[in-house]
Short mmCIF file of C-alpha atoms and ligand atoms in Angstrom, two decimals:
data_model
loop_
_atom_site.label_atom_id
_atom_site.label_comp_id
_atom_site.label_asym_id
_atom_site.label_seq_id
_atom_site.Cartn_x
_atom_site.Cartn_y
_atom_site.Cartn_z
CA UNK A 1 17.43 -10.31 -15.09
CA UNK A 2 14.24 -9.04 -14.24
CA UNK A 3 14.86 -6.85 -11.01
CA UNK A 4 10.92 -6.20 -10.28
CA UNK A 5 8.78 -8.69 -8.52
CA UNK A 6 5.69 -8.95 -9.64
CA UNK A 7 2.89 -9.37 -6.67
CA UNK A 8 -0.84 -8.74 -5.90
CA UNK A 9 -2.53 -7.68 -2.81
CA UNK A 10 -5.86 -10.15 -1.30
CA UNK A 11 -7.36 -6.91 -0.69
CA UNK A 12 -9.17 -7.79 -4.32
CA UNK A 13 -10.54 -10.61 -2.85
CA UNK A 14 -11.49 -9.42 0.76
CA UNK A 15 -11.28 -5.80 1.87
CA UNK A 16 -9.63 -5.65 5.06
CA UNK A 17 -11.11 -1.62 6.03
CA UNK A 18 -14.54 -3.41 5.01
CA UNK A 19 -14.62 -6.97 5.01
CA UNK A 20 -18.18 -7.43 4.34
CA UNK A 21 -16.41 -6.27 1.04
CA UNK A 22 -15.54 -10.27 -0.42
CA UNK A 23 -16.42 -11.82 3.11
CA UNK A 24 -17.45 -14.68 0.90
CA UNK A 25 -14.15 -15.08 -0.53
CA UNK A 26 -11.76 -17.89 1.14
CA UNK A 27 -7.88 -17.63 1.98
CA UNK A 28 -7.28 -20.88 -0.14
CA UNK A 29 -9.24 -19.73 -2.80
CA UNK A 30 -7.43 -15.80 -2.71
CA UNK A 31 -4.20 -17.31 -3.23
CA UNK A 32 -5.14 -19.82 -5.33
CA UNK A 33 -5.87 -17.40 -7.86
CA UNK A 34 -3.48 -15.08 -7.44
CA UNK A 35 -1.13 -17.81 -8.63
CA UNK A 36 -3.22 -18.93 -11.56
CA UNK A 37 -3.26 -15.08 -12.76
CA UNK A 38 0.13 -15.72 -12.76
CA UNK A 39 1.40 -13.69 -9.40
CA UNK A 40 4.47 -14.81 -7.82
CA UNK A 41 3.59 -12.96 -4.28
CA UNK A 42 1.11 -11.34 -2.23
CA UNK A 43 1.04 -9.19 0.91
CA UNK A 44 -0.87 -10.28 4.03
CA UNK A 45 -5.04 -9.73 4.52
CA UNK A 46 -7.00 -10.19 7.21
CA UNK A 47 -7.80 -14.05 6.64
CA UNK A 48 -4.16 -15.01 5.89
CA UNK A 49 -3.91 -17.92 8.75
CA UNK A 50 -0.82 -16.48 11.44
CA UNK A 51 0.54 -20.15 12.20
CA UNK A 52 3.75 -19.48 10.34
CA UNK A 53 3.90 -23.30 9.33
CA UNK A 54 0.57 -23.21 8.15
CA UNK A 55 0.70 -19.97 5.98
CA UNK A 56 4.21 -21.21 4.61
CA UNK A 57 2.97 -24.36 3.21
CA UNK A 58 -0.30 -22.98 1.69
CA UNK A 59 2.13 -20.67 0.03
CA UNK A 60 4.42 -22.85 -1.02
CA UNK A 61 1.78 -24.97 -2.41
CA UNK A 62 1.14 -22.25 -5.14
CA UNK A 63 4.60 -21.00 -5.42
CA UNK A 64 3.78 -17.86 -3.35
CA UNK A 65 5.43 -15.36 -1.37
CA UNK A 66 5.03 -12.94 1.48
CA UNK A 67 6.23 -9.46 -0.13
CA UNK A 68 5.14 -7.40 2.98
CA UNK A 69 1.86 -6.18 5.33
CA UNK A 70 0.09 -3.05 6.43
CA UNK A 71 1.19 -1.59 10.03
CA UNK A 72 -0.82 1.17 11.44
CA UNK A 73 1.36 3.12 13.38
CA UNK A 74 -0.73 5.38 16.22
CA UNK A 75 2.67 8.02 16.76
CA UNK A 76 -0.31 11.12 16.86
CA UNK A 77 -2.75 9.46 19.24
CA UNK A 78 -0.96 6.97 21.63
CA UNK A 79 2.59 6.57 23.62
CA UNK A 80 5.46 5.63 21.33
CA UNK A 81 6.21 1.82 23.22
CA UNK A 82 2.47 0.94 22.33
CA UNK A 83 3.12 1.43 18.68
CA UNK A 84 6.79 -0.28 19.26
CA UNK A 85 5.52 -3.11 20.93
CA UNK A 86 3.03 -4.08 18.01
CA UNK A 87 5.79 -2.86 15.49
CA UNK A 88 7.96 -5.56 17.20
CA UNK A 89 5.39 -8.42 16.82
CA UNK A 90 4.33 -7.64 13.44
CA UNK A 91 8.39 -7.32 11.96
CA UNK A 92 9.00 -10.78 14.03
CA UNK A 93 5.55 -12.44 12.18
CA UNK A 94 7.11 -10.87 8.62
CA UNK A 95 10.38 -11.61 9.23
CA UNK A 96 9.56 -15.46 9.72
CA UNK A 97 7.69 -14.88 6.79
CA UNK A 98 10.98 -14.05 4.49
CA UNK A 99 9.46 -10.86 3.71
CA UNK A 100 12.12 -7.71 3.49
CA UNK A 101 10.05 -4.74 3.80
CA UNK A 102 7.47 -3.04 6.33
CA UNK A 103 4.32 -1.05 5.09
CA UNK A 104 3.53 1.60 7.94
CA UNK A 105 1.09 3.96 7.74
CA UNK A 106 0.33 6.86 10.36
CA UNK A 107 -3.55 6.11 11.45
CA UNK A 108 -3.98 8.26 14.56
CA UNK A 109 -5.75 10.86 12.88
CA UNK A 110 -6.13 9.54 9.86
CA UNK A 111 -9.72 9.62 8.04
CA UNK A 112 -9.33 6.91 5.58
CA UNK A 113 -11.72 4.33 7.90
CA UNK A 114 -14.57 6.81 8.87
CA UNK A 115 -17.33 6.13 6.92
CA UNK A 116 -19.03 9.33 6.83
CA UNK A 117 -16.20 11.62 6.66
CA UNK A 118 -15.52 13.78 3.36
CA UNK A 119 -12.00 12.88 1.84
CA UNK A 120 -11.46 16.10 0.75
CA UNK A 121 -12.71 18.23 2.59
CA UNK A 122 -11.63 16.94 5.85
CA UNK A 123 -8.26 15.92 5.61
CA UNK A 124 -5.73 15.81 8.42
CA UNK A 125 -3.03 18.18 8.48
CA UNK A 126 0.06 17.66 10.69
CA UNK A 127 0.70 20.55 13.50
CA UNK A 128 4.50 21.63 13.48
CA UNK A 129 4.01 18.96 16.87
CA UNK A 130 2.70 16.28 14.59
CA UNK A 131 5.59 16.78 12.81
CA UNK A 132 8.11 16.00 14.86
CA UNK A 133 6.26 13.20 16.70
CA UNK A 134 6.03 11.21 13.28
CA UNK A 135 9.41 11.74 11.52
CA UNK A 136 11.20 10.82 15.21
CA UNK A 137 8.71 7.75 16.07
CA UNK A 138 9.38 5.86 12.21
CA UNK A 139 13.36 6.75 12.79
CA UNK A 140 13.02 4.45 15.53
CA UNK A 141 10.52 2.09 14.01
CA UNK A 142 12.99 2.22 11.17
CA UNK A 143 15.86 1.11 13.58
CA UNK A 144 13.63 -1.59 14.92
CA UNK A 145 13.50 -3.09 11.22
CA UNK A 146 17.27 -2.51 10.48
CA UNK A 147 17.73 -4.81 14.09
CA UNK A 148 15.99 -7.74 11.49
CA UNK A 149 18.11 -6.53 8.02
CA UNK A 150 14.49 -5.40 7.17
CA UNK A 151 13.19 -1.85 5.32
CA UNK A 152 10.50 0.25 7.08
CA UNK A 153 8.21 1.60 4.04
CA UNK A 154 5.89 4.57 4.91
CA UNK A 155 2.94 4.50 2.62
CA UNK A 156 1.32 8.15 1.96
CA UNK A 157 -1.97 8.12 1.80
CA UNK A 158 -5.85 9.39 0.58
CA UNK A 159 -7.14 11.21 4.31
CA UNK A 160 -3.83 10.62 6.06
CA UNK A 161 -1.09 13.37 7.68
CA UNK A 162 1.07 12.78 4.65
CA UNK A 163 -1.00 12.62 1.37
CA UNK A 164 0.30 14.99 -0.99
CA UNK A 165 3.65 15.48 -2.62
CA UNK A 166 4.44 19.07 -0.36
CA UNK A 167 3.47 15.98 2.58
CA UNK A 168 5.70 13.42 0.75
CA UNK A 169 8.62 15.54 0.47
CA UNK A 170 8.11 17.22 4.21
CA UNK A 171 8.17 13.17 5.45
CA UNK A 172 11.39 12.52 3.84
CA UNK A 173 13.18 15.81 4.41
CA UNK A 174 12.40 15.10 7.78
CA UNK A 175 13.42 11.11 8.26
CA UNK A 176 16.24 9.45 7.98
CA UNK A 177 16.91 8.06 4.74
CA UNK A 178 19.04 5.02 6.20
CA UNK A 179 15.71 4.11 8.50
CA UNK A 180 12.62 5.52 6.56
CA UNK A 181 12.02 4.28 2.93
CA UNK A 182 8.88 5.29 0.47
CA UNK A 183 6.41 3.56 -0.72
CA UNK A 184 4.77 4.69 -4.04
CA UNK A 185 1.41 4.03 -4.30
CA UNK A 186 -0.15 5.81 -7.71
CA UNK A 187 -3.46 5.13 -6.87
CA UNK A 188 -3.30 7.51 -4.27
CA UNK A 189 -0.92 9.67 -5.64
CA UNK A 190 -3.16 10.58 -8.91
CA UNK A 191 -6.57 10.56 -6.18
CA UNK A 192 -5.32 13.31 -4.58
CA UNK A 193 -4.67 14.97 -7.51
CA UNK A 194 -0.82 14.88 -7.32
CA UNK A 195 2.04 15.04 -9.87
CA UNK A 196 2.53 11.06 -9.77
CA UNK A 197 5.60 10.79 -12.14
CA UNK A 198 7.31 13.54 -10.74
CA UNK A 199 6.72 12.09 -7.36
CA UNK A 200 8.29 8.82 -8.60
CA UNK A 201 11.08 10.63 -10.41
CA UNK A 202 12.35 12.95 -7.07
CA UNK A 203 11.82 10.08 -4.52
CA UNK A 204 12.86 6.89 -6.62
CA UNK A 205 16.27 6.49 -4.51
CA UNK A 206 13.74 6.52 -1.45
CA UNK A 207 11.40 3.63 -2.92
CA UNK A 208 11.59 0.51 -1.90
CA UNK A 209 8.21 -1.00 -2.38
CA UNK A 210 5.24 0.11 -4.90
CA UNK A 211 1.61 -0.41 -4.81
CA UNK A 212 -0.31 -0.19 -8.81
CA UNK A 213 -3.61 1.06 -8.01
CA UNK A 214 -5.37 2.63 -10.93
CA UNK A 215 -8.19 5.06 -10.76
CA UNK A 216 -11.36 5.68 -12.31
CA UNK A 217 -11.42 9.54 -12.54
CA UNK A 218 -14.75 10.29 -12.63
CA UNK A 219 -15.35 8.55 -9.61
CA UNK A 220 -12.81 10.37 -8.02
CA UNK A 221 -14.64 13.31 -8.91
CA UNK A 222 -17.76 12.60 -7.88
CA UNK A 223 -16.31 11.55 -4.39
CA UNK A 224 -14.84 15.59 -4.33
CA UNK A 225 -18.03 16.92 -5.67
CA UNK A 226 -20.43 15.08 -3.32
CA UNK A 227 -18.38 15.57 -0.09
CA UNK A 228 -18.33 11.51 0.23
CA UNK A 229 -15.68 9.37 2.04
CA UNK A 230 -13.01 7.26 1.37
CA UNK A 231 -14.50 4.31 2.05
CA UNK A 232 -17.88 5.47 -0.39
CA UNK A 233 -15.48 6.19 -2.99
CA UNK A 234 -13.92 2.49 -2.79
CA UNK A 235 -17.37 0.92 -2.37
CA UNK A 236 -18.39 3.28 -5.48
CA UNK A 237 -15.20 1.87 -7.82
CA UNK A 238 -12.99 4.90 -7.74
CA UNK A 239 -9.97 2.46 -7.90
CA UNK A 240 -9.25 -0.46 -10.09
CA UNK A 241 -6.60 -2.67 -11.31
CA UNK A 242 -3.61 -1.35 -14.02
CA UNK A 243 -5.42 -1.39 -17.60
CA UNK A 244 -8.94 -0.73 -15.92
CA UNK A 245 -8.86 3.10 -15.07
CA UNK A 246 -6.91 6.08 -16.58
CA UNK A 247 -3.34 6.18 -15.29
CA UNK A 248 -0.74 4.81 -18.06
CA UNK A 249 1.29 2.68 -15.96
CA UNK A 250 4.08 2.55 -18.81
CA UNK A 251 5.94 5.80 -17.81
CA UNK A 252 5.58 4.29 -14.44
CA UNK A 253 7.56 1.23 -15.32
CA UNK A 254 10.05 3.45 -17.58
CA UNK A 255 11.22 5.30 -14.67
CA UNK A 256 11.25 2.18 -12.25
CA UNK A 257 13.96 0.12 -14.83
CA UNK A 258 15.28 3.57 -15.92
CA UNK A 259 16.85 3.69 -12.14
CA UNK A 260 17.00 -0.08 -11.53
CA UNK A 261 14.19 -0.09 -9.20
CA UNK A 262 14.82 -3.40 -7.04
CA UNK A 263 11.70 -4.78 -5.14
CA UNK A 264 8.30 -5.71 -5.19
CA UNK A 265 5.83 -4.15 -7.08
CA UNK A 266 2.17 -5.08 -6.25
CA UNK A 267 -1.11 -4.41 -8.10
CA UNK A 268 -3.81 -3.53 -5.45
CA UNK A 269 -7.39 -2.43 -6.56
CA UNK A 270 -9.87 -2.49 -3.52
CA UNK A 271 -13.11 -2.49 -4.58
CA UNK A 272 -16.67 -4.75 -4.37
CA UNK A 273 -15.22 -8.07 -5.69
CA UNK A 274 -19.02 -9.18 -5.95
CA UNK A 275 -18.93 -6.56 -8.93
CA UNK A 276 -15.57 -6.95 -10.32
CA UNK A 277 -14.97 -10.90 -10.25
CA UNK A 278 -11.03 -11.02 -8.66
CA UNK A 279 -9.45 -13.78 -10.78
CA UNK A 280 -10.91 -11.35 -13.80
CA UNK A 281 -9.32 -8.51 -12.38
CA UNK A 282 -6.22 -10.22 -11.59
CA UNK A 283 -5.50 -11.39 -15.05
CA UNK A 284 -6.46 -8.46 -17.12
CA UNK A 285 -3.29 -6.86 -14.52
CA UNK A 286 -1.79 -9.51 -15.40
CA UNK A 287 -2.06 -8.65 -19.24
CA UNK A 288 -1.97 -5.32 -19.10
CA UNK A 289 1.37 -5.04 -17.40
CA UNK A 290 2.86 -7.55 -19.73
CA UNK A 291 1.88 -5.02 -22.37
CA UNK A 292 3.47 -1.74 -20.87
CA UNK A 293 6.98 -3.96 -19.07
CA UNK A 294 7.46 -6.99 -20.55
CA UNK A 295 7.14 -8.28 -17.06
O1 LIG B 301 -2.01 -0.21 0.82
C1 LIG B 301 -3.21 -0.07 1.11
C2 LIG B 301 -3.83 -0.88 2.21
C3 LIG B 301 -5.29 -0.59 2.48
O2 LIG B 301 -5.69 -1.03 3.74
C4 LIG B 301 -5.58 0.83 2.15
O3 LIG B 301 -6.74 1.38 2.65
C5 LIG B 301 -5.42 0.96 0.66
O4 LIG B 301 -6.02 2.08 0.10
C6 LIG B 301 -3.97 0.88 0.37
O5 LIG B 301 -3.45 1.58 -0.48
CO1 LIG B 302 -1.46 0.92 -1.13
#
């Protein structure tokens, strides 16, 4: 039986960090065909309606589910209980939602949503202070999900605190591995420039959620070469959906069913849907990791 659940995220459709990015695209029409591409589930964007009835029945119109959502946690910027209190809200909204896993992501000094701000050359880098304050404040978020049998997931990411694998490892050295799970996002891993399958080998008891973002290289280049931002590099293309860009998601799936990887694994390619037509994009995914899984 077919432990990995195949999912897609609407951030294809409608860019949450830049929604003029697909603002003409509906929620209806988003899920709609993320079923047709033949998706089973689907984290939460921006124009997912929050009326729990309402969102269930759309979904289970289409034969959808709720796999997860992005949290921004603020652990470097703001008190603890204001990060706790949203935490709370947002695990209650998910957990109505039957999903079993939390995305978090440290944002209080990240650089991934400042427009003008080089990616490389300007990334955040924790102080030994920084580094207590996050690994103690997701214990405790962690906790907070365990209260609701759910799985806090921290996502590392391009022009965050904990991007690269020395980052990676630091985060889980440093957390609880009963409270703090990984997710594996390849997209981001291979951006940075990062050893992804070796990443995916040493943390794979850690994982509990994955994100298949493919890159275009060259793009990724020219972000490094002309000191652009994160946000210019997505506008720009540098990522793409599996079978698009130039990671080989096969190893990738031979080491997830090597160790009987159990969870959701979500394709998620931000980038202009006016110029790469979702539905298109979802199926050749679709396809492509058919080819490589036999998913
Ligand atoms: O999981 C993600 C959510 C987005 O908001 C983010 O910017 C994207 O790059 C990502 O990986
Ligand atoms: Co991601």
């Amino acid at each position: 039986m077919a432990k990995i659940q195949l999912g897609i995220c609407p951030i294809g459709w409608t860019n949450d960090d830049m929604p003029d990015l697909g603002k003409e695209n509906t929620f209806e029409q988003c899920i709609s065909e993320m079923a047709l591409a033949g998706f089973t589930g689907c984290e939460v964007g921006g124009k997912f309606p929050r009326d729990i009835k309402i969102l269930k029945k759309a979904l289970s119109l289409r034969n959808m589910n709720i796999a997860s959502a992005w949290f921004s946690s603020f652990l470097t910027s703001k008190p603890y209980e204001v990060t706790a209190k949203a935490f709370i809200e947002h695990r209650d909204f998910l957990h109505e939602m039957g999903a079993k896993v939390i995305v978090v992501a440290e944002q209080g000094n990240s650089i991934q949503g400042q427009i003008e701000t080089p990616l490389f050359a300007s990334k955040p880098h924790y102080t030994d202070e920084q580094w207590k304050t996050v690994p103690e404040g997701l214990d405790k978020l962690g906790l907070l999900a365990k209260e609701k049998d759910m799985t806090l997931v921290y996502h590392h990411h391009m022009g965050t605190g904990v991007q690269t694998e020395e980052e990676i490892d630091k985060l889980m050295e440093l957390t609880d591995p009963n409270l703090v799970s990984l997710l594996y996002d390849s997209g981001h891993l291979v951006c940075s420039g990062e050893n992804h399958l070796r990443v995916l080998e040493k943390h794979i008891n850690r994982i509990k959620h994955v994100h298949l973002k493919d890159v275009r290289k060259k793009l990724v280049d020219k972000v490094k070469e002309e000191n652009l931002s994160f946000l210019k590099g997505v506008r720009m293309g540098m990522f793409t959906v599996p079978g698009d860009g130039d990671i080989d998601f096969g190893p990738i799936f031979d080491i997830l069913n090597k160790n009987d990887y159990t969870g959701w694994a979500l394709v998620e390619a931000e980038q202009d849907p006016a110029v790469a037509n979702p539905l298109e994009y979802a199926q050749k995914a679709r396809s492509y990791v058919k080819e490589v899984s036999g998913l």
